[in-house]
Amino acid sequence: MIAAVLAGDAESFAGLVRRYQDTCTRFAVRMLGSRADADDVLQAAFMRAYRGLRGCQDRERFGGWLYQIVVNECRTFASRQKKRELRFIADNEAIDRAVASASEHEMEKDLGTHVELALGMLPAEQREAFLLKYVEELSYEEISGITGVGISALKMRVKRACDGLRDLLEGVYHD
Amino acid sequence: MIEDPSDSRDAHDAAFLERVAGPLRAPELLDETFEARLMEKVRLEGSLYRPASPTAGSTSWWRTERAVRVSPLRGLAVAAGLAGVIALSTLADDSRSGSESLAAAKSPAAMAAARSDTVHVVRFVFVDSRASTVEIVGDFNAWTRGVTRLERSAAPGVWSASVALPAGRHEYAFIINGSRWIADPRAPTTSDDFGTESTVIHVGPSQQSTT
């Protein structure tokens, strides 16, 4: 399919989208905490992939190459979102109240919701490392190749993410 | 026997991580218009990549309609070839009917291929007694869902479909109940850097097995 697109058949790109959309979607939704945001990010990511496809002629490497793009687009989006929030929401007490309110509400929902909520409270770089390691189940070597972050730094991020999740979910899990 | 505290701690951590990661591994689906919207943007960009041949224009050679003149004798030969494939498949199915269902019952999935000089018919068999739908996606159907559904066979939990494949390397995966994507559990799989597993099959005169 990559060869077909590079040979001028743009319609074949739809096949690549179908092949990788599910995995990209899961990562982006978990990373951004919103399907609407994930939709925007993945539209941008796939378009970047289409425009830059000539840089990835080895189809065995296409998945990892696309993953790099998705991870970078998620980072860019999260960074812009953070700036917007800092600009428009300066009342930290209001934020705390909103989080507490959301937490109480979500307590009534299922376990998956608690986990997603806790995940969303982690710093983005920890959330990213945790998702790639334990949800996408990639090796540290693979994650390092995708994110450009060293393995020891990744291990530290994953450990901190685990510690953070354990603290946040303490009241949910009764071990 | 006294349990090693570090083992206990590791097991505790692993159990916690599994409980946390499990729900996060559930599939997520975007709006069903996602692909259409994206491809509209792709079309607006125009073809960024040109065919290698300057005479091929914007249409790729495999999408170009061709008029092929076939002599009656050659037409007969092609028809005989196709009929041979069907006959081969049918014969293979008949001769295997007893042992294959036994083999299928033993294994989650199995695949049988019949070959000819013109068309390669590959029969995909998947076994899952809890499945309500099974389909196969691969590069041969542009990873499109709903195109190649496996049919229930007489044996409980056994699903199968026959697909005509051109010679060469193909990747595929099964989709169970419309959402669970799995590589063929009986065949060697390939996992790209994405962590997405699919199975690779090489179809051709000299190769019938997966690699």
Short mmCIF file of C-alpha atoms in Angstrom, two decimals:
data_model
loop_
_atom_site.label_atom_id
_atom_site.label_comp_id
_atom_site.label_asym_id
_atom_site.label_seq_id
_atom_site.Cartn_x
_atom_site.Cartn_y
_atom_site.Cartn_z
CA MET A 1 0.00 0.00 0.00
CA ILE A 2 2.89 2.35 0.76
CA ALA A 3 4.33 1.58 -2.64
CA ALA A 4 0.95 2.26 -4.22
CA VAL A 5 0.62 5.67 -2.56
CA LEU A 6 4.16 6.58 -3.54
CA ALA A 7 3.35 5.54 -7.09
CA GLY A 8 0.60 8.14 -7.19
CA ASP A 9 -2.44 6.21 -5.97
CA ALA A 10 -3.59 8.46 -3.12
CA GLU A 11 -6.68 6.31 -2.51
CA SER A 12 -4.48 3.49 -1.25
CA PHE A 13 -3.67 5.63 1.76
CA ALA A 14 -7.12 4.70 3.09
CA GLY A 15 -5.86 1.15 3.55
CA LEU A 16 -3.00 2.35 5.74
CA VAL A 17 -5.44 4.42 7.77
CA ARG A 18 -7.68 1.40 8.38
CA ARG A 19 -4.72 -0.77 9.30
CA TYR A 20 -3.36 1.55 11.98
CA GLN A 21 -6.33 3.63 13.06
CA ASP A 22 -7.39 1.45 15.98
CA THR A 23 -4.05 1.42 17.76
CA CYS A 24 -3.47 5.10 17.11
CA THR A 25 -6.93 5.90 18.40
CA ARG A 26 -6.49 4.01 21.64
CA PHE A 27 -3.21 5.73 22.40
CA ALA A 28 -4.46 9.21 21.48
CA VAL A 29 -7.72 8.89 23.42
CA ARG A 30 -5.89 7.67 26.53
CA MET A 31 -3.22 10.31 26.14
CA LEU A 32 -5.57 13.24 25.61
CA GLY A 33 -8.57 12.01 27.58
CA SER A 34 -11.00 13.00 24.85
CA ARG A 35 -12.22 11.36 21.65
CA ALA A 36 -12.84 14.74 20.02
CA ASP A 37 -9.27 15.85 20.72
CA ALA A 38 -7.94 12.47 19.59
CA ASP A 39 -9.89 12.86 16.35
CA ASP A 40 -8.27 16.24 15.67
CA VAL A 41 -4.82 14.98 16.53
CA LEU A 42 -5.11 11.84 14.42
CA GLN A 43 -6.40 13.77 11.42
CA ALA A 44 -3.28 15.94 11.68
CA ALA A 45 -1.01 12.95 12.30
CA PHE A 46 -2.26 10.94 9.34
CA MET A 47 -1.97 13.99 7.09
CA ARG A 48 1.61 14.47 8.24
CA ALA A 49 2.23 10.81 7.50
CA TYR A 50 0.73 11.19 4.02
CA ARG A 51 2.84 14.24 3.23
CA GLY A 52 6.00 12.65 4.56
CA LEU A 53 5.44 9.11 3.34
CA ARG A 54 8.41 9.20 1.01
CA GLY A 55 10.57 9.30 4.15
CA CYS A 56 9.27 5.87 5.10
CA GLN A 57 9.61 3.49 2.23
CA ASP A 58 10.38 0.49 4.43
CA ARG A 59 6.94 -0.89 5.17
CA GLU A 60 8.26 -3.00 8.03
CA ARG A 61 9.03 0.26 9.82
CA PHE A 62 5.85 2.11 8.92
CA GLY A 63 4.06 1.39 12.20
CA GLY A 64 6.85 2.75 14.37
CA TRP A 65 7.33 5.69 12.07
CA LEU A 66 3.63 6.55 12.26
CA TYR A 67 3.67 6.09 16.03
CA GLN A 68 6.42 8.71 16.29
CA ILE A 69 4.20 11.14 14.43
CA VAL A 70 1.17 10.38 16.62
CA VAL A 71 3.20 10.74 19.82
CA ASN A 72 4.61 14.07 18.64
CA GLU A 73 1.19 15.37 17.61
CA CYS A 74 -0.22 14.39 21.01
CA ARG A 75 2.64 16.22 22.72
CA THR A 76 2.09 19.34 20.61
CA PHE A 77 -1.64 19.28 21.26
CA ALA A 78 -1.20 18.75 25.00
CA SER A 79 1.32 21.57 25.14
CA ARG A 80 -1.06 23.99 23.39
CA GLN A 81 -3.93 22.86 25.59
CA LYS A 82 -1.85 23.45 28.71
CA LYS A 83 -1.05 26.99 27.58
CA ARG A 84 -4.73 27.67 26.90
CA GLU A 85 -5.70 26.40 30.33
CA LEU A 86 -3.02 28.49 32.00
CA ARG A 87 -4.27 31.52 30.14
CA PHE A 88 -7.94 31.12 30.90
CA ILE A 89 -8.02 29.31 34.23
CA ALA A 90 -5.86 30.98 36.80
CA ASP A 91 -8.03 30.12 39.79
CA ASN A 92 -6.33 27.07 41.31
CA GLU A 93 -9.01 26.66 43.95
CA ALA A 94 -11.62 26.49 41.20
CA ILE A 95 -9.58 23.79 39.50
CA ASP A 96 -9.31 21.82 42.73
CA ARG A 97 -13.03 22.08 43.28
CA ALA A 98 -13.70 20.94 39.70
CA VAL A 99 -11.37 17.95 40.07
CA ALA A 100 -12.85 17.01 43.44
CA SER A 101 -16.35 17.31 42.07
CA ALA A 102 -15.47 15.22 39.05
CA SER A 103 -13.82 12.64 41.29
CA GLU A 104 -16.89 12.29 43.50
CA HIS A 105 -19.09 11.93 40.45
CA GLU A 106 -16.82 9.43 38.82
CA MET A 107 -16.65 7.35 41.99
CA GLU A 108 -20.07 6.10 41.05
CA LYS A 109 -18.90 4.89 37.68
CA ASP A 110 -16.96 1.80 36.76
CA LEU A 111 -13.37 0.99 37.47
CA GLY A 112 -12.19 1.93 34.01
CA THR A 113 -13.39 5.46 34.54
CA HIS A 114 -11.42 5.75 37.77
CA VAL A 115 -8.31 4.55 35.99
CA GLU A 116 -8.79 7.00 33.11
CA LEU A 117 -9.36 9.83 35.53
CA ALA A 118 -6.23 8.97 37.50
CA LEU A 119 -4.24 8.63 34.29
CA GLY A 120 -5.36 12.10 33.23
CA MET A 121 -3.96 13.54 36.43
CA LEU A 122 -0.44 12.33 35.73
CA PRO A 123 2.08 14.65 34.07
CA ALA A 124 1.96 14.15 30.31
CA GLU A 125 5.44 12.61 30.02
CA GLN A 126 4.62 10.04 32.71
CA ARG A 127 1.27 9.25 31.13
CA GLU A 128 2.92 8.80 27.75
CA ALA A 129 5.59 6.45 29.12
CA PHE A 130 3.05 4.43 31.10
CA LEU A 131 0.71 4.01 28.13
CA LEU A 132 3.46 2.91 25.79
CA LYS A 133 4.87 0.46 28.33
CA TYR A 134 1.81 -1.11 29.91
CA VAL A 135 -1.06 -0.45 27.52
CA GLU A 136 0.67 -0.69 24.15
CA GLU A 137 3.09 -3.19 25.76
CA LEU A 138 6.19 -1.98 23.96
CA SER A 139 9.71 -2.66 25.19
CA TYR A 140 11.80 0.17 26.61
CA GLU A 141 13.99 -0.05 23.52
CA GLU A 142 10.98 0.42 21.28
CA ILE A 143 9.64 3.28 23.38
CA SER A 144 13.01 4.96 23.31
CA GLY A 145 13.08 4.68 19.53
CA ILE A 146 9.63 6.24 19.26
CA THR A 147 9.94 8.99 21.85
CA GLY A 148 13.64 9.82 21.61
CA VAL A 149 13.90 9.57 25.40
CA GLY A 150 16.68 7.50 27.00
CA ILE A 151 15.81 4.17 28.56
CA SER A 152 16.79 5.10 32.12
CA ALA A 153 14.69 8.27 31.94
CA LEU A 154 11.79 6.23 30.58
CA LYS A 155 12.06 3.74 33.43
CA MET A 156 11.98 6.60 35.91
CA ARG A 157 8.90 8.09 34.24
CA VAL A 158 7.12 4.74 34.27
CA LYS A 159 8.00 4.18 37.94
CA ARG A 160 6.71 7.62 38.88
CA ALA A 161 3.57 7.02 36.86
CA CYS A 162 2.98 3.73 38.68
CA ASP A 163 3.56 5.38 42.05
CA GLY A 164 1.22 8.21 41.11
CA LEU A 165 -1.51 5.84 39.95
CA ARG A 166 -1.15 3.78 43.10
CA ASP A 167 -1.63 6.89 45.25
CA LEU A 168 -4.55 8.16 43.18
CA LEU A 169 -6.30 4.79 43.10
CA GLU A 170 -5.66 3.88 46.71
CA GLY A 171 -9.27 4.37 47.64
CA VAL A 172 -10.54 2.46 44.63
CA TYR A 173 -8.57 -0.75 44.97
CA HIS A 174 -8.78 -2.57 48.25
CA ASP A 175 -5.88 -5.01 48.08
CA MET B 1 7.76 -22.24 53.00
CA ILE B 2 8.50 -18.57 53.63
CA GLU B 3 7.70 -16.32 50.74
CA ASP B 4 10.44 -14.00 49.58
CA PRO B 5 9.20 -10.47 50.39
CA SER B 6 10.60 -9.13 47.13
CA ASP B 7 8.70 -11.79 45.14
CA SER B 8 5.57 -10.91 47.00
CA ARG B 9 6.11 -7.22 46.28
CA ASP B 10 6.74 -7.89 42.57
CA ALA B 11 3.63 -10.03 42.34
CA HIS B 12 1.62 -7.35 44.12
CA ASP B 13 2.93 -4.69 41.72
CA ALA B 14 2.23 -6.86 38.68
CA ALA B 15 -1.32 -7.51 39.85
CA PHE B 16 -1.89 -3.81 40.43
CA LEU B 17 -0.50 -2.87 37.03
CA GLU B 18 -2.64 -5.45 35.30
CA ARG B 19 -5.76 -4.13 37.01
CA VAL B 20 -4.87 -0.61 35.95
CA ALA B 21 -3.73 -1.36 32.40
CA GLY B 22 -6.49 -3.87 31.61
CA PRO B 23 -9.32 -1.33 31.23
CA LEU B 24 -7.02 1.00 29.30
CA ARG B 25 -6.37 -1.67 26.66
CA ALA B 26 -10.02 -1.69 25.62
CA PRO B 27 -10.45 -0.53 22.02
CA GLU B 28 -11.54 3.03 21.30
CA LEU B 29 -13.45 3.98 18.19
CA LEU B 30 -13.63 7.38 16.58
CA ASP B 31 -16.52 8.87 14.68
CA GLU B 32 -17.28 6.64 11.71
CA THR B 33 -16.71 9.58 9.35
CA PHE B 34 -13.05 9.80 10.39
CA GLU B 35 -11.67 8.02 7.34
CA ALA B 36 -13.94 9.87 4.89
CA ARG B 37 -12.94 13.25 6.31
CA LEU B 38 -9.28 12.34 6.21
CA MET B 39 -9.39 11.04 2.67
CA GLU B 40 -11.16 14.21 1.57
CA LYS B 41 -8.16 16.17 2.84
CA VAL B 42 -5.83 13.75 1.10
CA ARG B 43 -7.69 14.29 -2.19
CA LEU B 44 -7.57 18.07 -1.71
CA GLU B 45 -3.81 17.83 -1.40
CA GLY B 46 -3.78 16.14 -4.77
CA SER B 47 -1.42 13.35 -5.54
CA LEU B 48 1.87 14.31 -3.93
CA TYR B 49 3.54 11.35 -5.50
CA ARG B 50 3.82 10.81 -9.19
CA PRO B 51 3.95 7.50 -10.99
CA ALA B 52 7.41 6.41 -12.02
CA SER B 53 6.41 6.21 -15.66
CA PRO B 54 5.79 9.59 -17.29
CA THR B 55 3.23 7.98 -19.58
CA ALA B 56 1.18 6.52 -16.78
CA GLY B 57 -0.52 9.82 -15.90
CA SER B 58 -2.12 10.14 -12.46
CA THR B 59 -3.61 6.66 -12.51
CA SER B 60 -1.51 3.81 -11.23
CA TRP B 61 -1.01 0.87 -13.50
CA TRP B 62 -2.98 -1.51 -11.32
CA ARG B 63 -6.01 0.76 -11.45
CA THR B 64 -5.88 1.18 -15.19
CA GLU B 65 -8.48 -0.70 -17.13
CA ARG B 66 -6.93 -2.75 -19.87
CA ALA B 67 -8.44 -4.38 -22.85
CA VAL B 68 -6.98 -7.85 -23.17
CA ARG B 69 -7.50 -9.88 -26.30
CA VAL B 70 -7.75 -13.56 -25.53
CA SER B 71 -7.86 -16.20 -28.16
CA PRO B 72 -10.53 -18.91 -27.76
CA LEU B 73 -7.84 -21.49 -27.09
CA ARG B 74 -6.15 -19.35 -24.45
CA GLY B 75 -9.54 -18.51 -22.91
CA LEU B 76 -10.22 -22.19 -22.57
CA ALA B 77 -6.87 -22.69 -20.92
CA VAL B 78 -7.56 -19.90 -18.36
CA ALA B 79 -11.00 -21.30 -17.63
CA ALA B 80 -9.49 -24.72 -17.12
CA GLY B 81 -6.98 -23.20 -14.72
CA LEU B 82 -9.66 -21.56 -12.59
CA ALA B 83 -11.78 -24.67 -12.62
CA GLY B 84 -8.74 -26.57 -11.50
CA VAL B 85 -8.36 -24.33 -8.51
CA ILE B 86 -11.93 -24.83 -7.49
CA ALA B 87 -11.62 -28.53 -8.03
CA LEU B 88 -8.41 -28.60 -6.04
CA SER B 89 -10.00 -26.74 -3.16
CA THR B 90 -13.05 -28.91 -3.22
CA LEU B 91 -11.03 -32.06 -3.36
CA ALA B 92 -8.78 -30.85 -0.60
CA ASP B 93 -11.77 -30.01 1.58
CA ASP B 94 -13.39 -33.37 0.95
CA SER B 95 -10.26 -35.31 1.67
CA ARG B 96 -9.60 -33.37 4.85
CA SER B 97 -13.10 -33.11 6.18
CA GLY B 98 -12.61 -35.57 9.02
CA SER B 99 -9.11 -34.77 10.13
CA GLU B 100 -9.35 -31.03 9.53
CA SER B 101 -12.30 -30.55 11.84
CA LEU B 102 -10.36 -32.57 14.39
CA ALA B 103 -7.29 -30.42 13.83
CA ALA B 104 -9.39 -27.29 13.99
CA ALA B 105 -10.93 -28.40 17.23
CA LYS B 106 -7.48 -28.92 18.67
CA SER B 107 -6.13 -25.60 17.52
CA PRO B 108 -7.49 -22.07 17.74
CA ALA B 109 -6.85 -21.43 14.11
CA ALA B 110 -5.48 -23.20 11.13
CA MET B 111 -5.00 -22.40 7.52
CA ALA B 112 -4.96 -24.47 4.42
CA ALA B 113 -3.91 -23.29 1.02
CA ALA B 114 -4.58 -24.71 -2.39
CA ARG B 115 -2.51 -23.53 -5.27
CA SER B 116 -2.66 -23.38 -8.98
CA ASP B 117 -0.73 -21.65 -11.69
CA THR B 118 -3.23 -18.82 -12.01
CA VAL B 119 -5.03 -18.21 -8.73
CA HIS B 120 -4.17 -19.10 -5.16
CA VAL B 121 -7.17 -19.87 -3.03
CA VAL B 122 -6.34 -19.64 0.64
CA ARG B 123 -8.79 -20.99 3.14
CA PHE B 124 -8.71 -19.30 6.52
CA VAL B 125 -10.13 -21.21 9.46
CA PHE B 126 -10.64 -19.74 12.90
CA VAL B 127 -11.96 -21.49 15.99
CA ASP B 128 -13.66 -19.63 18.79
CA SER B 129 -16.80 -21.00 20.36
CA ARG B 130 -17.64 -17.65 21.96
CA ALA B 131 -17.37 -15.55 18.80
CA SER B 132 -20.54 -14.12 17.30
CA THR B 133 -18.81 -12.69 14.23
CA VAL B 134 -15.39 -13.30 12.73
CA GLU B 135 -13.93 -11.40 9.82
CA ILE B 136 -10.54 -11.12 8.26
CA VAL B 137 -8.74 -7.94 7.26
CA GLY B 138 -5.51 -7.72 5.40
CA ASP B 139 -3.64 -5.94 2.71
CA PHE B 140 -5.61 -7.99 0.17
CA ASN B 141 -8.84 -6.17 1.11
CA ALA B 142 -7.13 -2.89 2.09
CA TRP B 143 -7.81 -3.70 5.77
CA THR B 144 -11.47 -2.97 5.18
CA ARG B 145 -13.90 -4.29 7.72
CA GLY B 146 -17.07 -6.04 6.70
CA VAL B 147 -15.71 -7.19 3.35
CA THR B 148 -14.44 -10.69 4.16
CA ARG B 149 -16.54 -12.36 6.79
CA LEU B 150 -15.88 -15.92 7.91
CA GLU B 151 -18.90 -18.20 7.81
CA ARG B 152 -19.88 -20.58 10.56
CA SER B 153 -19.22 -24.16 9.58
CA ALA B 154 -21.06 -27.24 10.77
CA ALA B 155 -18.50 -27.91 13.50
CA PRO B 156 -19.21 -25.84 16.62
CA GLY B 157 -17.16 -22.68 16.89
CA VAL B 158 -15.41 -23.18 13.56
CA TRP B 159 -15.42 -20.28 11.11
CA SER B 160 -13.93 -20.24 7.65
CA ALA B 161 -13.57 -18.23 4.47
CA SER B 162 -11.77 -18.80 1.22
CA VAL B 163 -9.93 -15.89 -0.30
CA ALA B 164 -8.30 -15.69 -3.72
CA LEU B 165 -4.88 -14.14 -3.31
CA PRO B 166 -2.27 -13.12 -5.82
CA ALA B 167 1.17 -14.56 -5.31
CA GLY B 168 3.38 -12.73 -2.85
CA ARG B 169 3.53 -11.59 0.73
CA HIS B 170 0.30 -10.74 2.53
CA GLU B 171 -0.46 -9.56 6.04
CA TYR B 172 -3.75 -10.27 7.77
CA ALA B 173 -5.51 -10.37 11.12
CA PHE B 174 -8.85 -11.56 12.44
CA ILE B 175 -11.44 -9.25 13.99
CA ILE B 176 -13.64 -10.97 16.50
CA ASN B 177 -17.07 -9.62 17.41
CA GLY B 178 -16.37 -6.46 15.46
CA SER B 179 -13.74 -5.08 17.79
CA ARG B 180 -11.10 -7.52 19.01
CA TRP B 181 -8.16 -7.58 16.61
CA ILE B 182 -5.93 -10.61 16.84
CA ALA B 183 -3.24 -12.13 14.73
CA ASP B 184 -3.64 -15.73 13.70
CA PRO B 185 -2.79 -17.50 16.96
CA ARG B 186 -1.58 -20.63 15.17
CA ALA B 187 0.71 -18.96 12.70
CA PRO B 188 3.91 -17.05 13.28
CA THR B 189 3.11 -13.40 13.67
CA THR B 190 4.92 -10.22 12.92
CA SER B 191 4.76 -7.30 15.26
CA ASP B 192 5.68 -3.93 13.94
CA ASP B 193 7.13 -1.11 16.00
CA PHE B 194 3.56 -0.17 16.70
CA GLY B 195 3.01 -3.20 18.87
CA THR B 196 0.28 -4.27 16.45
CA GLU B 197 0.47 -7.91 15.58
CA SER B 198 -0.49 -9.35 12.27
CA THR B 199 0.27 -12.57 10.50
CA VAL B 200 2.33 -12.83 7.37
CA ILE B 201 1.58 -15.34 4.67
CA HIS B 202 3.62 -15.91 1.56
CA VAL B 203 1.50 -17.17 -1.27
CA GLY B 204 3.20 -18.65 -4.26
CA PRO B 205 4.03 -21.79 -6.17
CA SER B 206 6.81 -22.79 -3.81
CA GLN B 207 5.47 -21.54 -0.48
CA GLN B 208 2.27 -22.30 1.31
CA SER B 209 3.28 -21.82 4.87
CA THR B 210 3.29 -18.71 6.96
CA THR B 211 6.56 -17.17 7.98
#
